mmCIF file of C-alpha atoms and ligand atoms in Angstrom:
data_model
loop_
_atom_site.group_PDB
_atom_site.id
_atom_site.type_symbol
_atom_site.label_atom_id
_atom_site.label_comp_id
_atom_site.label_asym_id
_atom_site.label_seq_id
_atom_site.Cartn_x
_atom_site.Cartn_y
_atom_site.Cartn_z
ATOM 1 C CA MET A 1 9.190 -11.206 -14.058
ATOM 2 C CA SER A 2 7.711 -13.897 -11.892
ATOM 3 C CA GLN A 3 7.718 -13.862 -8.131
ATOM 4 C CA ALA A 4 8.430 -16.932 -6.059
ATOM 5 C CA LEU A 5 6.665 -17.656 -2.809
ATOM 6 C CA PRO A 6 8.170 -15.950 0.237
ATOM 7 C CA ASN A 7 11.811 -16.946 0.558
ATOM 8 C CA THR A 8 11.326 -17.935 4.178
ATOM 9 C CA LEU A 9 10.210 -21.267 2.735
ATOM 10 C CA LEU A 10 13.554 -21.994 1.192
ATOM 11 C CA THR A 11 17.059 -22.717 2.367
ATOM 12 C CA ASP A 12 20.117 -21.150 0.742
ATOM 13 C CA ASN A 13 20.333 -23.959 -1.776
ATOM 14 C CA GLY A 14 16.671 -23.515 -2.735
ATOM 15 C CA SER A 15 15.271 -26.642 -1.113
ATOM 16 C CA THR A 16 12.433 -26.629 1.399
ATOM 17 C CA PRO A 17 13.764 -27.239 4.909
ATOM 18 C CA MET A 18 12.516 -30.366 6.615
ATOM 19 C CA LEU A 19 11.171 -30.744 10.107
ATOM 20 C CA ALA A 20 13.851 -32.364 12.254
ATOM 21 C CA ASP A 21 12.381 -32.579 15.732
ATOM 22 C CA ALA A 22 9.753 -31.216 18.126
ATOM 23 C CA ARG A 23 9.464 -31.095 21.893
ATOM 24 C CA ILE A 24 7.114 -29.671 24.508
ATOM 25 C CA ASP A 25 8.640 -26.775 26.472
ATOM 26 C CA GLY A 26 6.254 -25.233 28.991
ATOM 27 C CA ASP A 27 3.350 -23.614 27.180
ATOM 28 C CA THR A 28 5.139 -23.901 23.832
ATOM 29 C CA ILE A 29 6.167 -26.574 21.379
ATOM 30 C CA VAL A 30 9.662 -26.042 20.026
ATOM 31 C CA VAL A 31 10.285 -27.203 16.474
ATOM 32 C CA SER A 32 13.745 -27.597 14.940
ATOM 33 C CA TRP A 33 14.470 -27.664 11.227
ATOM 34 C CA THR A 34 17.080 -29.443 9.132
ATOM 35 C CA ASP A 35 18.726 -26.087 8.313
ATOM 36 C CA GLY A 36 19.379 -25.457 12.011
ATOM 37 C CA MET A 37 16.572 -22.989 12.605
ATOM 38 C CA VAL A 38 14.540 -23.399 15.794
ATOM 39 C CA SER A 39 10.972 -22.060 16.085
ATOM 40 C CA ALA A 40 8.701 -21.978 19.104
ATOM 41 C CA PHE A 41 4.900 -22.060 18.809
ATOM 42 C CA HIS A 42 2.519 -21.551 21.709
ATOM 43 C CA GLN A 43 0.362 -24.588 22.398
ATOM 44 C CA ILE A 44 -2.751 -22.414 22.301
ATOM 45 C CA TRP A 45 -1.611 -21.132 18.874
ATOM 46 C CA LEU A 46 -1.254 -24.676 17.553
ATOM 47 C CA ARG A 47 -4.616 -25.719 18.946
ATOM 48 C CA ASP A 48 -6.195 -22.638 17.370
ATOM 49 C CA HIS A 49 -4.542 -23.277 13.999
ATOM 50 C CA CYS A 50 -5.384 -26.992 13.783
ATOM 51 C CA PRO A 51 -6.447 -27.528 10.146
ATOM 52 C CA SER A 52 -9.511 -29.437 11.336
ATOM 53 C CA GLY A 53 -10.828 -26.178 12.785
ATOM 54 C CA LEU A 54 -11.376 -24.737 9.316
ATOM 55 C CA HIS A 55 -14.433 -25.181 7.154
ATOM 56 C CA PRO A 56 -13.361 -27.535 4.339
ATOM 57 C CA SER A 57 -14.677 -25.241 1.633
ATOM 58 C CA THR A 58 -14.533 -21.653 2.903
ATOM 59 C CA ARG A 59 -11.343 -22.235 4.965
ATOM 60 C CA GLU A 60 -12.870 -19.993 7.610
ATOM 61 C CA ARG A 61 -12.351 -20.724 11.328
ATOM 62 C CA LEU A 62 -15.147 -22.773 12.891
ATOM 63 C CA TRP A 63 -14.177 -22.390 16.543
ATOM 64 C CA ASP A 64 -15.094 -19.724 19.014
ATOM 65 C CA TRP A 65 -12.200 -18.083 20.860
ATOM 66 C CA SER A 66 -14.339 -17.733 24.004
ATOM 67 C CA ALA A 67 -14.216 -21.518 24.510
ATOM 68 C CA TYR A 68 -10.441 -21.871 24.446
ATOM 69 C CA ASP A 69 -8.352 -23.291 27.299
ATOM 70 C CA LEU A 70 -5.364 -20.956 27.535
ATOM 71 C CA GLU A 71 -3.458 -23.481 29.642
ATOM 72 C CA ILE A 72 -3.959 -26.397 27.278
ATOM 73 C CA ASN A 73 -1.192 -28.976 27.589
ATOM 74 C CA ALA A 74 -0.382 -31.362 24.771
ATOM 75 C CA THR A 75 -0.034 -35.021 25.771
ATOM 76 C CA GLY A 76 2.490 -35.744 23.048
ATOM 77 C CA VAL A 77 4.284 -34.464 19.942
ATOM 78 C CA ALA A 78 5.942 -36.302 17.078
ATOM 79 C CA VAL A 79 7.592 -35.558 13.738
ATOM 80 C CA THR A 80 7.030 -38.055 10.961
ATOM 81 C CA ASP A 81 7.482 -37.558 7.199
ATOM 82 C CA ASP A 82 7.706 -33.768 7.562
ATOM 83 C CA ILE A 83 4.440 -33.636 9.514
ATOM 84 C CA LEU A 84 4.173 -32.364 13.088
ATOM 85 C CA THR A 85 1.603 -34.320 15.078
ATOM 86 C CA VAL A 86 0.283 -32.925 18.368
ATOM 87 C CA SER A 87 -1.983 -34.941 20.665
ATOM 88 C CA TRP A 88 -4.341 -33.050 22.978
ATOM 89 C CA PRO A 89 -5.910 -34.045 26.341
ATOM 90 C CA ASP A 90 -9.397 -34.413 24.828
ATOM 91 C CA GLY A 91 -8.091 -37.034 22.402
ATOM 92 C CA HIS A 92 -7.979 -34.730 19.397
ATOM 93 C CA VAL A 93 -4.874 -34.973 17.202
ATOM 94 C CA SER A 94 -3.633 -32.041 15.123
ATOM 95 C CA THR A 95 -1.308 -32.388 12.158
ATOM 96 C CA PHE A 96 0.702 -29.591 10.541
ATOM 97 C CA ASP A 97 2.687 -29.600 7.302
ATOM 98 C CA ALA A 98 6.281 -28.416 7.578
ATOM 99 C CA ASP A 99 5.855 -25.652 5.001
ATOM 100 C CA TYR A 100 2.792 -24.319 6.820
ATOM 101 C CA LEU A 101 4.709 -24.002 10.071
ATOM 102 C CA ARG A 102 7.755 -22.561 8.348
ATOM 103 C CA ARG A 103 5.672 -19.843 6.692
ATOM 104 C CA ARG A 104 3.709 -19.028 9.827
ATOM 105 C CA ARG A 105 6.442 -18.889 12.441
ATOM 106 C CA TYR A 106 6.149 -15.680 14.384
ATOM 107 C CA ASP A 107 9.397 -15.129 16.246
ATOM 108 C CA ASP A 108 10.825 -11.601 16.019
ATOM 109 C CA ALA A 109 13.167 -12.467 13.149
ATOM 110 C CA ALA A 110 10.381 -14.014 11.058
ATOM 111 C CA ARG A 111 8.030 -11.123 11.664
ATOM 112 C CA THR A 112 10.728 -8.630 10.734
ATOM 113 C CA GLU A 113 11.491 -10.584 7.576
ATOM 114 C CA ARG A 114 7.851 -10.482 6.524
ATOM 115 C CA ARG A 115 7.529 -6.736 6.864
ATOM 116 C CA PRO A 116 7.317 -4.874 3.545
ATOM 117 C CA GLN A 117 10.680 -3.732 2.270
ATOM 118 C CA LEU A 118 9.856 -0.291 0.890
ATOM 119 C CA ASP A 119 12.203 1.403 -1.538
ATOM 120 C CA LEU A 120 12.339 5.008 -0.313
ATOM 121 C CA TRP A 121 13.785 7.510 -2.770
ATOM 122 C CA SER A 122 14.989 11.014 -3.315
ATOM 123 C CA ALA A 123 14.604 12.628 -6.732
ATOM 124 C CA GLU A 124 18.309 12.436 -7.474
ATOM 125 C CA ASP A 125 18.204 8.729 -6.690
ATOM 126 C CA ILE A 126 15.034 7.712 -8.543
ATOM 127 C CA VAL A 127 15.655 9.791 -11.681
ATOM 128 C CA ARG A 128 18.307 7.247 -12.694
ATOM 129 C CA ARG A 129 16.006 4.277 -12.213
ATOM 130 C CA THR A 130 12.464 5.483 -12.862
ATOM 131 C CA PRO A 131 10.185 2.429 -12.868
ATOM 132 C CA ASN A 132 8.713 1.884 -16.347
ATOM 133 C CA VAL A 133 6.413 -0.708 -17.841
ATOM 134 C CA ASP A 134 4.901 -1.092 -21.304
ATOM 135 C CA HIS A 135 1.149 -0.861 -21.799
ATOM 136 C CA ALA A 136 0.850 -3.757 -24.267
ATOM 137 C CA ALA A 137 2.818 -6.060 -21.974
ATOM 138 C CA VAL A 138 0.731 -5.142 -18.933
ATOM 139 C CA MET A 139 -2.487 -5.831 -20.812
ATOM 140 C CA ALA A 140 -1.351 -9.171 -22.284
ATOM 141 C CA ASP A 141 0.957 -10.736 -19.723
ATOM 142 C CA ASP A 142 0.237 -11.438 -16.042
ATOM 143 C CA ASN A 143 3.954 -11.341 -15.239
ATOM 144 C CA ALA A 144 4.201 -7.796 -16.649
ATOM 145 C CA LEU A 145 1.095 -6.858 -14.669
ATOM 146 C CA LEU A 146 2.711 -8.283 -11.519
ATOM 147 C CA ASP A 147 5.834 -6.267 -12.302
ATOM 148 C CA LEU A 148 3.747 -3.056 -12.373
ATOM 149 C CA LEU A 149 1.947 -4.001 -9.153
ATOM 150 C CA ILE A 150 5.185 -4.703 -7.295
ATOM 151 C CA LYS A 151 6.938 -1.578 -8.564
ATOM 152 C CA VAL A 152 4.093 0.585 -7.241
ATOM 153 C CA ARG A 153 3.945 -1.401 -3.985
ATOM 154 C CA ASP A 154 7.654 -1.016 -3.279
ATOM 155 C CA THR A 155 8.707 2.227 -4.978
ATOM 156 C CA GLY A 156 5.351 3.977 -4.773
ATOM 157 C CA PHE A 157 4.993 4.715 -8.485
ATOM 158 C CA ALA A 158 5.638 3.599 -12.043
ATOM 159 C CA ILE A 159 5.140 5.034 -15.517
ATOM 160 C CA VAL A 160 3.144 3.009 -18.046
ATOM 161 C CA ARG A 161 4.499 3.844 -21.522
ATOM 162 C CA ASN A 162 2.786 3.637 -24.923
ATOM 163 C CA MET A 163 -0.791 3.988 -23.731
ATOM 164 C CA PRO A 164 -3.375 4.139 -26.544
ATOM 165 C CA ASN A 165 -5.475 7.203 -27.261
ATOM 166 C CA CYS A 166 -8.955 7.490 -25.840
ATOM 167 C CA ASP A 167 -10.878 6.921 -29.074
ATOM 168 C CA ARG A 168 -14.158 5.917 -27.400
ATOM 169 C CA PRO A 169 -14.706 8.284 -24.430
ATOM 170 C CA ASP A 170 -18.238 6.869 -24.002
ATOM 171 C CA THR A 171 -16.793 3.490 -22.937
ATOM 172 C CA ASP A 172 -13.964 2.595 -20.541
ATOM 173 C CA TRP A 173 -11.058 5.013 -20.890
ATOM 174 C CA PRO A 174 -7.557 3.559 -21.381
ATOM 175 C CA CYS A 175 -6.653 4.288 -17.758
ATOM 176 C CA GLU A 176 -9.725 2.308 -16.691
ATOM 177 C CA THR A 177 -8.893 -0.682 -18.867
ATOM 178 C CA VAL A 178 -5.499 -0.913 -17.150
ATOM 179 C CA ALA A 179 -7.113 -0.412 -13.741
ATOM 180 C CA ARG A 180 -9.612 -3.200 -14.473
ATOM 181 C CA ARG A 181 -6.749 -5.608 -15.155
ATOM 182 C CA ILE A 182 -6.205 -5.247 -11.405
ATOM 183 C CA ALA A 183 -9.656 -4.771 -9.868
ATOM 184 C CA PHE A 184 -12.740 -2.584 -9.825
ATOM 185 C CA THR A 185 -12.082 1.140 -9.592
ATOM 186 C CA ARG A 186 -12.720 3.451 -6.639
ATOM 187 C CA GLU A 187 -15.529 5.923 -7.159
ATOM 188 C CA THR A 188 -15.503 9.283 -5.311
ATOM 189 C CA ASN A 189 -17.529 12.470 -5.313
ATOM 190 C CA PHE A 190 -15.559 13.399 -8.452
ATOM 191 C CA GLY A 191 -17.011 10.344 -10.201
ATOM 192 C CA ARG A 192 -15.617 6.944 -11.177
ATOM 193 C CA ARG A 193 -13.086 8.684 -13.459
ATOM 194 C CA PHE A 194 -12.074 12.249 -14.117
ATOM 195 C CA ASP A 195 -10.665 14.527 -16.788
ATOM 196 C CA VAL A 196 -7.847 16.795 -15.604
ATOM 197 C CA ILE A 197 -8.255 19.781 -17.864
ATOM 198 C CA SER A 198 -8.507 23.527 -17.368
ATOM 199 C CA LYS A 199 -12.189 24.457 -17.291
ATOM 200 C CA PRO A 200 -14.422 27.376 -16.248
ATOM 201 C CA ASP A 201 -15.884 27.527 -12.707
ATOM 202 C CA PRO A 202 -13.749 24.667 -11.365
ATOM 203 C CA ASN A 203 -14.646 22.939 -8.068
ATOM 204 C CA ASN A 204 -11.053 21.722 -7.644
ATOM 205 C CA GLN A 205 -7.662 23.332 -8.185
ATOM 206 C CA ALA A 206 -6.767 20.446 -10.493
ATOM 207 C CA TYR A 207 -9.245 21.840 -13.018
ATOM 208 C CA THR A 208 -7.408 25.169 -13.341
ATOM 209 C CA HIS A 209 -4.075 25.936 -15.039
ATOM 210 C CA ASP A 210 -2.519 26.959 -11.725
ATOM 211 C CA ALA A 211 0.485 25.290 -10.141
ATOM 212 C CA LEU A 212 -0.415 22.501 -7.712
ATOM 213 C CA LEU A 213 1.842 21.953 -4.725
ATOM 214 C CA ALA A 214 2.672 18.346 -3.953
ATOM 215 C CA HIS A 215 -0.346 16.796 -2.239
ATOM 216 C CA THR A 216 -2.249 13.587 -1.710
ATOM 217 C CA ASP A 217 -5.721 13.424 -3.235
ATOM 218 C CA LEU A 218 -8.816 13.382 -1.048
ATOM 219 C CA ALA A 219 -7.004 13.816 2.262
ATOM 220 C CA ASN A 220 -10.454 14.848 3.529
ATOM 221 C CA ARG A 221 -11.695 11.236 3.439
ATOM 222 C CA GLU A 222 -11.471 8.562 6.112
ATOM 223 C CA MET A 223 -9.905 6.330 3.479
ATOM 224 C CA PRO A 224 -8.289 8.333 0.683
ATOM 225 C CA PRO A 225 -8.058 6.508 -2.660
ATOM 226 C CA GLY A 226 -5.128 4.109 -2.843
ATOM 227 C CA VAL A 227 -3.501 4.116 -6.262
ATOM 228 C CA GLN A 228 -4.063 6.887 -8.782
ATOM 229 C CA PHE A 229 -3.780 6.507 -12.553
ATOM 230 C CA LEU A 230 -3.106 9.688 -14.561
ATOM 231 C CA HIS A 231 -2.945 9.172 -18.310
ATOM 232 C CA CYS A 232 -1.624 11.971 -20.503
ATOM 233 C CA LEU A 233 -3.671 12.260 -23.705
ATOM 234 C CA GLU A 234 -2.543 15.655 -24.947
ATOM 235 C CA PHE A 235 0.225 17.953 -23.826
ATOM 236 C CA ALA A 236 1.313 20.877 -25.975
ATOM 237 C CA ALA A 237 1.027 23.651 -23.362
ATOM 238 C CA GLU A 238 4.062 25.430 -22.012
ATOM 239 C CA GLY A 239 4.776 24.550 -18.385
ATOM 240 C CA GLY A 240 2.715 21.991 -16.496
ATOM 241 C CA GLU A 241 5.520 19.593 -15.625
ATOM 242 C CA SER A 242 4.496 16.811 -13.238
ATOM 243 C CA LEU A 243 5.917 16.477 -9.729
ATOM 244 C CA LEU A 244 6.255 13.374 -7.558
ATOM 245 C CA VAL A 245 7.653 13.306 -4.014
ATOM 246 C CA ASP A 246 8.149 10.235 -1.828
ATOM 247 C CA GLY A 247 6.321 11.314 1.334
ATOM 248 C CA PHE A 248 7.840 8.461 3.359
ATOM 249 C CA HIS A 249 11.368 9.494 2.380
ATOM 250 C CA ALA A 250 10.617 13.123 3.289
ATOM 251 C CA ALA A 251 9.223 11.883 6.609
ATOM 252 C CA GLU A 252 12.413 9.932 7.274
ATOM 253 C CA GLU A 253 14.440 13.086 6.629
ATOM 254 C CA LEU A 254 12.229 14.958 9.059
ATOM 255 C CA ARG A 255 12.623 12.252 11.710
ATOM 256 C CA ALA A 256 16.421 12.476 11.410
ATOM 257 C CA ASP A 257 16.663 16.277 11.355
ATOM 258 C CA ASP A 258 13.740 17.396 13.486
ATOM 259 C CA PRO A 259 12.343 14.553 15.617
ATOM 260 C CA GLY A 260 10.070 16.915 17.545
ATOM 261 C CA ALA A 261 8.298 17.977 14.350
ATOM 262 C CA TRP A 262 8.114 14.347 13.227
ATOM 263 C CA THR A 263 6.441 13.368 16.513
ATOM 264 C CA VAL A 264 3.858 16.151 16.132
ATOM 265 C CA LEU A 265 2.969 15.092 12.581
ATOM 266 C CA THR A 266 2.768 11.398 13.460
ATOM 267 C CA THR A 267 0.451 11.938 16.421
ATOM 268 C CA MET A 268 -1.654 15.069 15.941
ATOM 269 C CA PRO A 269 -4.744 14.824 13.709
ATOM 270 C CA VAL A 270 -5.089 17.555 11.098
ATOM 271 C CA ALA A 271 -8.512 18.235 9.573
ATOM 272 C CA PHE A 272 -9.171 18.371 5.829
ATOM 273 C CA ARG A 273 -12.406 19.288 4.133
ATOM 274 C CA PHE A 274 -13.826 19.373 0.602
ATOM 275 C CA HIS A 275 -17.052 21.254 0.030
ATOM 276 C CA ASP A 276 -18.984 22.478 -2.959
ATOM 277 C CA SER A 277 -22.699 22.839 -3.732
ATOM 278 C CA ASP A 278 -23.322 19.082 -3.303
ATOM 279 C CA TRP A 279 -20.741 17.806 -0.844
ATOM 280 C CA ASP A 280 -19.118 18.495 2.509
ATOM 281 C CA VAL A 281 -16.683 15.660 3.236
ATOM 282 C CA ARG A 282 -14.341 15.965 6.256
ATOM 283 C CA TRP A 283 -11.823 13.841 8.080
ATOM 284 C CA SER A 284 -8.950 14.373 10.484
ATOM 285 C CA GLY A 285 -5.819 12.269 10.634
ATOM 286 C CA PRO A 286 -2.081 12.571 11.216
ATOM 287 C CA VAL A 287 -0.145 13.948 8.265
ATOM 288 C CA ILE A 288 2.318 11.064 8.729
ATOM 289 C CA ALA A 289 0.457 7.959 9.918
ATOM 290 C CA LEU A 290 2.351 4.988 11.337
ATOM 291 C CA ASP A 291 1.299 1.366 11.602
ATOM 292 C CA VAL A 292 1.274 -0.541 14.888
ATOM 293 C CA ASP A 293 4.908 -1.634 14.349
ATOM 294 C CA GLY A 294 6.072 1.947 13.846
ATOM 295 C CA GLY A 295 6.441 1.660 10.061
ATOM 296 C CA TYR A 296 4.991 4.213 7.676
ATOM 297 C CA HIS A 297 1.313 3.668 6.885
ATOM 298 C CA GLU A 298 0.249 6.725 4.917
ATOM 299 C CA ILE A 299 0.744 10.407 4.176
ATOM 300 C CA ARG A 300 -2.300 12.680 4.379
ATOM 301 C CA TYR A 301 -1.287 16.075 3.079
ATOM 302 C CA ASN A 302 -3.208 18.579 1.031
ATOM 303 C CA PRO A 303 -2.827 22.214 2.198
ATOM 304 C CA GLY A 304 -5.387 23.391 -0.350
ATOM 305 C CA ILE A 305 -8.204 21.608 1.470
ATOM 306 C CA ALA A 306 -6.908 21.895 5.046
ATOM 307 C CA ALA A 307 -9.831 22.778 7.329
ATOM 308 C CA PRO A 308 -9.425 25.500 9.967
ATOM 309 C CA ILE A 309 -6.749 24.332 12.403
ATOM 310 C CA ASP A 310 -8.488 23.150 15.566
ATOM 311 C CA VAL A 311 -6.017 21.678 18.053
ATOM 312 C CA PRO A 312 -5.362 22.396 21.756
ATOM 313 C CA PHE A 313 -4.297 26.046 22.192
ATOM 314 C CA ALA A 314 -0.774 25.256 23.323
ATOM 315 C CA LEU A 315 -0.163 23.018 20.326
ATOM 316 C CA VAL A 316 -1.019 25.488 17.568
ATOM 317 C CA LYS A 317 2.489 26.852 17.137
ATOM 318 C CA PRO A 318 4.160 23.411 17.421
ATOM 319 C CA LEU A 319 1.799 22.132 14.722
ATOM 320 C CA TYR A 320 2.578 25.031 12.404
ATOM 321 C CA ARG A 321 6.275 24.582 13.061
ATOM 322 C CA ALA A 322 6.028 20.875 12.161
ATOM 323 C CA LEU A 323 3.945 21.548 9.033
ATOM 324 C CA THR A 324 6.417 24.179 7.917
ATOM 325 C CA ALA A 325 9.347 21.808 8.407
ATOM 326 C CA TYR A 326 7.674 18.967 6.460
ATOM 327 C CA ALA A 327 6.462 21.316 3.707
ATOM 328 C CA ALA A 328 10.030 22.524 3.188
ATOM 329 C CA ARG A 329 11.193 18.949 2.630
ATOM 330 C CA LEU A 330 8.359 18.329 0.171
ATOM 331 C CA LYS A 331 9.561 21.312 -1.885
ATOM 332 C CA ASP A 332 13.267 20.528 -1.611
ATOM 333 C CA PRO A 333 14.495 20.040 -5.217
ATOM 334 C CA ARG A 334 16.485 17.035 -4.042
ATOM 335 C CA ASN A 335 13.165 15.358 -3.197
ATOM 336 C CA VAL A 336 10.947 16.553 -6.057
ATOM 337 C CA LEU A 337 11.020 14.378 -9.163
ATOM 338 C CA ALA A 338 9.944 16.785 -11.924
ATOM 339 C CA PHE A 339 9.289 15.578 -15.456
ATOM 340 C CA LYS A 340 7.033 16.327 -18.366
ATOM 341 C CA LEU A 341 4.515 13.640 -19.238
ATOM 342 C CA ARG A 342 4.293 12.823 -22.933
ATOM 343 C CA PRO A 343 1.064 11.803 -24.658
ATOM 344 C CA GLY A 344 0.875 8.048 -24.117
ATOM 345 C CA ASP A 345 2.462 8.140 -20.647
ATOM 346 C CA MET A 346 0.481 7.207 -17.553
ATOM 347 C CA MET A 347 1.672 7.887 -14.005
ATOM 348 C CA VAL A 348 0.547 5.199 -11.556
ATOM 349 C CA PHE A 349 1.279 6.071 -7.942
ATOM 350 C CA ASN A 350 0.361 5.225 -4.385
ATOM 351 C CA ASN A 351 -1.699 8.258 -3.419
ATOM 352 C CA ARG A 352 -1.242 7.453 0.261
ATOM 353 C CA ARG A 353 2.552 7.664 0.051
ATOM 354 C CA VAL A 354 3.738 9.557 -3.040
ATOM 355 C CA LEU A 355 2.597 13.160 -3.297
ATOM 356 C CA HIS A 356 1.894 14.613 -6.721
ATOM 357 C CA GLY A 357 1.647 18.108 -8.146
ATOM 358 C CA ARG A 358 2.332 20.120 -11.264
ATOM 359 C CA GLY A 359 3.760 23.397 -12.439
ATOM 360 C CA ALA A 360 1.494 26.138 -13.771
ATOM 361 C CA PHE A 361 0.814 26.002 -17.502
ATOM 362 C CA ASP A 362 -0.369 28.466 -20.099
ATOM 363 C CA PRO A 363 -3.490 27.081 -21.809
ATOM 364 C CA SER A 364 -3.156 29.639 -24.621
ATOM 365 C CA THR A 365 -0.033 27.786 -25.812
ATOM 366 C CA GLY A 366 -1.743 24.438 -26.294
ATOM 367 C CA PRO A 367 -3.867 21.756 -24.617
ATOM 368 C CA ARG A 368 -2.991 19.746 -21.523
ATOM 369 C CA HIS A 369 -5.407 16.881 -20.968
ATOM 370 C CA LEU A 370 -5.069 14.010 -18.520
ATOM 371 C CA GLN A 371 -7.567 11.292 -17.610
ATOM 372 C CA GLY A 372 -7.598 9.591 -14.241
ATOM 373 C CA CYS A 373 -9.131 6.981 -11.968
ATOM 374 C CA TYR A 374 -8.253 5.128 -8.754
ATOM 375 C CA VAL A 375 -7.875 1.552 -7.472
ATOM 376 C CA ASP A 376 -7.714 1.016 -3.725
ATOM 377 C CA LEU A 377 -4.759 -0.602 -1.967
ATOM 378 C CA ASP A 378 -6.756 -3.601 -0.684
ATOM 379 C CA GLU A 379 -7.391 -4.621 -4.264
ATOM 380 C CA TRP A 380 -3.797 -3.805 -5.279
ATOM 381 C CA HIS A 381 -2.260 -6.099 -2.658
ATOM 382 C CA SER A 382 -4.899 -8.762 -3.245
ATOM 383 C CA ARG A 383 -4.025 -8.929 -6.945
ATOM 384 C CA ILE A 384 -0.338 -9.349 -6.071
ATOM 385 C CA ARG A 385 -1.143 -12.238 -3.712
ATOM 386 C CA VAL A 386 -3.413 -13.936 -6.222
ATOM 387 C CA LEU A 387 -0.863 -13.632 -9.033
ATOM 388 C CA GLN A 388 1.786 -15.059 -6.703
ATOM 389 C CA GLY A 389 -0.488 -17.936 -5.661
ATOM 390 C CA GLU A 390 -0.595 -16.986 -1.977
ATOM 391 C CA HIS A 391 -4.411 -17.119 -1.954
ATOM 392 C CA ARG A 392 -4.236 -20.901 -2.276
ATOM 393 C CA LEU A 393 -2.298 -21.200 0.988
ATOM 394 C CA ASP A 394 -4.046 -21.411 4.354
HETATM 395 FE FE1 FE2 B 401 -4.331 15.660 -7.178
#
């Protein structure tokens, strides 16, 4: 599957719209397009984005914002051969390509269009359309890799099928070789990779055979790892089914049913802490974090490593009430996608959106062995942009 550039570049018939006209209107320059669209740009924006203000090699901005004239007034504008030309009082002339302006327009409609379109899901919805990709294709074909990257970006997870065995555990594990198709991996206090296997004297619940409630990993860090890879090598034990829950979908349910609880969880920091003989790593953040536009940014939820609750006295009960309400939605069977990994399957999921867990298993009935690693979201989104060619655009 290949991805085209953002569709804001194209008209309904697939052609690039042309610049039709431009005029000065107060502190803006209003551009009209051959498809009827009209876009306004502030004069200060155009002066700031003049291509001549970029270093020819690094494409970094050369100008200093402190020196700008906010009331700058263009002396003339013209449209010729799909180029907008703006003349400035100091004699400088800026030129802008039509496709640059079309991509960078920032009216409300354009900004809404550019926002990520997330595919929120309940278990009963996603079970019929579980995102799958094939290991060999991902390793050999950039389009298959892009397909995996976009599935995880939009749906929050995908399953890579037909993974090879880990025949050389002293070198990169299979989960790491897939991760390195995307970027470098994220190292944590659990190492650059980890075995999920029942072992004596564990320092993490994952290393027991106990059930694990749905959680996000490393909620105790300022920046929890972005995407987690969990590759199933062996699975003959009874029990131990995997669980995935879309934390954004559960948050949307909470907002609809219990807006007071939703407001508490989106605004009140909750502390998480991991500590053992070598580490004591703590951070506080909202369980449901929003971005500046009010969209969902991340879920930070791991009751097992919640630090002692330390919020203003009057807010203790409201916080518990909100946590209880969200926890109930995370356990609602309609939201919990439960399935048994097979050897050769690898779950790949956005750890800052999709919560994961497992049922208890009986190690006396057979082995259960997973291998894991992480890649952060910066690298994930960067790889998508590079594969789509966006990195070549100013
Ligand atoms: Fe985990």
